[in-house]
mmCIF file of C-alpha atoms in Angstrom:
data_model
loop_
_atom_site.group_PDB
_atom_site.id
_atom_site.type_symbol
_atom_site.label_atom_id
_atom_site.label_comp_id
_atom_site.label_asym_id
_atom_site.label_seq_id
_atom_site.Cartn_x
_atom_site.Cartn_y
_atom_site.Cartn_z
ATOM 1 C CA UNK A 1 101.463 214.187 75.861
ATOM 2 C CA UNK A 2 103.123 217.726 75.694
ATOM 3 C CA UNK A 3 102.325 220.220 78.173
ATOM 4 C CA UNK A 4 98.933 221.516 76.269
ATOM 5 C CA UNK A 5 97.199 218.277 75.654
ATOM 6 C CA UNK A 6 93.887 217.645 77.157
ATOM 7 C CA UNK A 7 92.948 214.206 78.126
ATOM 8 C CA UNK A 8 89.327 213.875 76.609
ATOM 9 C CA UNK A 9 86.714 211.325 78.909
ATOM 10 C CA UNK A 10 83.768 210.399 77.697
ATOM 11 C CA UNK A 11 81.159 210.096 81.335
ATOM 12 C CA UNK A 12 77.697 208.765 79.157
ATOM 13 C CA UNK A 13 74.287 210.810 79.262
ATOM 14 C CA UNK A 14 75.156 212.092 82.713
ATOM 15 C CA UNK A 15 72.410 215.073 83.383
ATOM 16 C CA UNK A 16 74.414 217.721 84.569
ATOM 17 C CA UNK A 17 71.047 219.840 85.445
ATOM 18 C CA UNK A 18 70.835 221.386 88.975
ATOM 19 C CA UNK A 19 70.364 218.338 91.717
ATOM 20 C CA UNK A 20 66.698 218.442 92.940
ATOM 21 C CA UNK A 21 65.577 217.966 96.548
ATOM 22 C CA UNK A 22 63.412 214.463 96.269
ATOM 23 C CA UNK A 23 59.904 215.066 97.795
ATOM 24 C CA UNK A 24 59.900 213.178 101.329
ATOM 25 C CA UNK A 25 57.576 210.904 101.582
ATOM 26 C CA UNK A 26 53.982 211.915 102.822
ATOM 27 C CA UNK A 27 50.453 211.969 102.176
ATOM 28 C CA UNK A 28 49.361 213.326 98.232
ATOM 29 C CA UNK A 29 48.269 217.133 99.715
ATOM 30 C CA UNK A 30 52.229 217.080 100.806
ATOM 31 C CA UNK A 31 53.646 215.735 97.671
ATOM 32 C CA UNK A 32 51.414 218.570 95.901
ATOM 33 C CA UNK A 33 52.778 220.971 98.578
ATOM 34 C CA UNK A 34 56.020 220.018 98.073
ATOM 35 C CA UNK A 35 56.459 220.154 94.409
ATOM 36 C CA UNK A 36 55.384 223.968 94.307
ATOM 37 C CA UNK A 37 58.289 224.947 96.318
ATOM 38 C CA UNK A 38 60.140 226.493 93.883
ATOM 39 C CA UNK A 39 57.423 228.362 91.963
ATOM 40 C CA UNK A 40 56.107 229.476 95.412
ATOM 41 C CA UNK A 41 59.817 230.775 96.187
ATOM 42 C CA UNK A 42 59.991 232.212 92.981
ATOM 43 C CA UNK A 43 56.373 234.448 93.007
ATOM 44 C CA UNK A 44 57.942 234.974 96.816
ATOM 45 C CA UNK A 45 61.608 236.654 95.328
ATOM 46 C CA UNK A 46 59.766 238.401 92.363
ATOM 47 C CA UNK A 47 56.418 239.206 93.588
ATOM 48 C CA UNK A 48 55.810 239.898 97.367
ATOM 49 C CA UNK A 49 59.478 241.251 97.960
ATOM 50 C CA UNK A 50 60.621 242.082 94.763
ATOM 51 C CA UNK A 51 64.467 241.995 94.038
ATOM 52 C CA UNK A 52 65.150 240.009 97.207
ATOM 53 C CA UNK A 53 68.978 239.450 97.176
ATOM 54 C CA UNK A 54 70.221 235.953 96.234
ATOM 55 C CA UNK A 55 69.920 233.335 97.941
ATOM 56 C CA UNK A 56 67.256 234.123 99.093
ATOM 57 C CA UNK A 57 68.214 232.496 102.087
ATOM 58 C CA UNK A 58 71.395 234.708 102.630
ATOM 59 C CA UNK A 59 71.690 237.492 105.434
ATOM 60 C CA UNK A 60 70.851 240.226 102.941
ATOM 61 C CA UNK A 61 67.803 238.444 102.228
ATOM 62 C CA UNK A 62 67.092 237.630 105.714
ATOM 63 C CA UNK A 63 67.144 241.458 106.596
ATOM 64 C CA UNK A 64 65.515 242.174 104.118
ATOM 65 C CA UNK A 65 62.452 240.093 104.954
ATOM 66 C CA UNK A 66 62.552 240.565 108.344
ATOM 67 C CA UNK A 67 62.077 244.876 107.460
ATOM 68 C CA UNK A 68 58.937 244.329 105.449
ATOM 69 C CA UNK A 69 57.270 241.199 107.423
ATOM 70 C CA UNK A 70 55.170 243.913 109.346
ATOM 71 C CA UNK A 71 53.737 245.067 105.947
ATOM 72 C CA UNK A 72 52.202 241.891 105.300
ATOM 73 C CA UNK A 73 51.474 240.370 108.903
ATOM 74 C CA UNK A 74 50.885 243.207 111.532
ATOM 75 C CA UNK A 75 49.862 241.106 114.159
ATOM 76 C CA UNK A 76 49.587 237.264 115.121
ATOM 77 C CA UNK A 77 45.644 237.150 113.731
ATOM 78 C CA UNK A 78 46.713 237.740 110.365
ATOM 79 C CA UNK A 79 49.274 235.340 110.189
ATOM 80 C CA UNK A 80 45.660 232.981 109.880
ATOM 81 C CA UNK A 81 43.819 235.223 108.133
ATOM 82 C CA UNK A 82 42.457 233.207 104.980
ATOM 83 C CA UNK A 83 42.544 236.152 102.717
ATOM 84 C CA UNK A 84 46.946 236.044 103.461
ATOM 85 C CA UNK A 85 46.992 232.007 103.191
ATOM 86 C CA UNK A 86 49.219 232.516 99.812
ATOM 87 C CA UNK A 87 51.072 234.705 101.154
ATOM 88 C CA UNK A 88 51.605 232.720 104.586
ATOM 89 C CA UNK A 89 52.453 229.296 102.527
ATOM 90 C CA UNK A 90 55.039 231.577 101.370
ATOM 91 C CA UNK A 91 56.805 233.160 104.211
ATOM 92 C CA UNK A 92 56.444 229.243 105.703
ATOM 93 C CA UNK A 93 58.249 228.121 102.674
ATOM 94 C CA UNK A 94 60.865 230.762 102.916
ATOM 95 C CA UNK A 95 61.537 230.315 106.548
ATOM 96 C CA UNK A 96 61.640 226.544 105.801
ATOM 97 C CA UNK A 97 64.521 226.626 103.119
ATOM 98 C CA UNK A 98 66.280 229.002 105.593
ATOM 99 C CA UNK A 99 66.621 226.434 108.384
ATOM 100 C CA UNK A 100 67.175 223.955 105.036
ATOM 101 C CA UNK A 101 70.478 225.935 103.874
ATOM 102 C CA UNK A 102 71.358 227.499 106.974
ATOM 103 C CA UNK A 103 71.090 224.393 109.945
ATOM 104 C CA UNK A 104 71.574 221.708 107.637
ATOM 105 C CA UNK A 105 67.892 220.084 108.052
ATOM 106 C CA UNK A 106 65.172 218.974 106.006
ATOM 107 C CA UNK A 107 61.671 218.894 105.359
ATOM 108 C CA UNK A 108 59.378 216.666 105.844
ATOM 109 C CA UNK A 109 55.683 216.039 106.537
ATOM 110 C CA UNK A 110 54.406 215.988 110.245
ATOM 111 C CA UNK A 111 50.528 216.260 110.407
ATOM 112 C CA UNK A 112 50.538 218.012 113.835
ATOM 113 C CA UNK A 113 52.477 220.750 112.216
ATOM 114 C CA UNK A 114 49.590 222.628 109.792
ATOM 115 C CA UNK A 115 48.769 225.043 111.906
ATOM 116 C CA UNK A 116 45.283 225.224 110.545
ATOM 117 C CA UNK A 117 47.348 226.852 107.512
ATOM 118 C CA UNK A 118 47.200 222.959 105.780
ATOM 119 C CA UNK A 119 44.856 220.467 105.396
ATOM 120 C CA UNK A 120 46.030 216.829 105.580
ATOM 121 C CA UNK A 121 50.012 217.395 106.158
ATOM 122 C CA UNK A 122 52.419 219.665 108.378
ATOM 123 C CA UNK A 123 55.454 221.483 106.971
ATOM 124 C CA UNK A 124 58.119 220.787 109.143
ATOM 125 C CA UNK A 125 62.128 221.449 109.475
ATOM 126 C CA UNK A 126 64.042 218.448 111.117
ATOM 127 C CA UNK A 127 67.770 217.697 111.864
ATOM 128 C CA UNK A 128 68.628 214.536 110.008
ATOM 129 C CA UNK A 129 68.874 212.044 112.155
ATOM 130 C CA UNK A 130 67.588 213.999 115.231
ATOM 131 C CA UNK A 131 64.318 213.968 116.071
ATOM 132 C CA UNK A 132 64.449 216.384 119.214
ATOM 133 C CA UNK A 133 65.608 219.043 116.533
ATOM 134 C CA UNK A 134 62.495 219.461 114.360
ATOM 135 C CA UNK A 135 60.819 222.891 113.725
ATOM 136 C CA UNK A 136 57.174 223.384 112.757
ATOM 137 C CA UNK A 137 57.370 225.727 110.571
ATOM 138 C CA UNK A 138 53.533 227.489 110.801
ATOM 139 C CA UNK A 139 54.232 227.901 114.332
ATOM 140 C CA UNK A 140 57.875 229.891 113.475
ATOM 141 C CA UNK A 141 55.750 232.176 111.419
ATOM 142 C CA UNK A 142 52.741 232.689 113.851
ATOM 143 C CA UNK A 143 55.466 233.175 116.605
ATOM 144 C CA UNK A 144 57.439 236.290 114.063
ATOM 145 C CA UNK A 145 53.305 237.526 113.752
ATOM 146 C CA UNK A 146 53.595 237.894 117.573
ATOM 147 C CA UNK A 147 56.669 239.436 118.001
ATOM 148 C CA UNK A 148 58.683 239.545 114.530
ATOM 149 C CA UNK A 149 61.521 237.418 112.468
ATOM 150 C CA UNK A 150 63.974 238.704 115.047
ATOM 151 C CA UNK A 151 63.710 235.168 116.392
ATOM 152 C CA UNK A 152 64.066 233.982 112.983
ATOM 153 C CA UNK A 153 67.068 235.443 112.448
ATOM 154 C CA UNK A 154 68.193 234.974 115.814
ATOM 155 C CA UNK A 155 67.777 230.890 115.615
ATOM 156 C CA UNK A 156 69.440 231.122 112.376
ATOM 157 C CA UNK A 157 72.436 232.968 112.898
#
């Protein structure tokens, strides 16, 4: 082979699309839940803060967020307000795939952890492997309607 030959290899029908996050294992309402991350993420980026810097998970974002979470919770009570639960389900998905890409953990289902927001399953943030490290992730968001994200972005750095 001379200096500007290529060595073709032929690797199949791999799928070279973007590796997704399997859904963990839980009840059908967190299966459901689960599979509307990204389009929740998405309407979250585009619609409620629009042109939220990429990731969305980055320190940009993060400040970002945290500067206009007063705008849509004001106080703890409306962090349950029924009339914000899309919005909610949103900042608890956001703050979720922070801890995800930020800590290293991942989510799964723990009933205890609905926060009256969810019906049936609990969105929580756990260590892998370490149970003593698990977030609820409801309760992060009703504790940033009492104060704010600064413990948010405190926690995550």
């Amino acid at each position: 082979m001379g200096g500007g030959d290529q060595i073709g290899m032929d690797f199949g029908d791999v799928d070279l699309a973007k590796v997704k996050t399997p859904t963990p294992p839980g009840p059908p309402e967190w299966v459901h839940w689960f599979r509307q991350m990204d389009a929740q993420l998405e309407k979250f980026a585009t619609e409620a803060i629009p042109g939220l810097p990429e990731p969305i998970w980055s320190d940009a974002a993060i400040d970002r967020v945290a500067a206009a979470f007063s705008e849509f919770f004001p106080d703890e009570a409306s962090v349950t307000d029924p009339e914000k639960s899309d919005i909610a389900d949103q900042f608890v998905r956001w703050i979720g795939e922070c801890y995800v890409h930020r800590r290293g953990m991942q989510w799964y289902n723990h009933p205890h952890a609905s926060g009256g927001l969810y019906q049936g399953f609990g969105p929580a943030v756990q260590e892998p492997g370490n149970e003593a490290e698990t977030a609820f992730v409801v309760e992060i968001l009703e504790w940033a309607g009492h104060d704010d994200l600064n413990y948010v972005r405190h926690v995550l750095g």
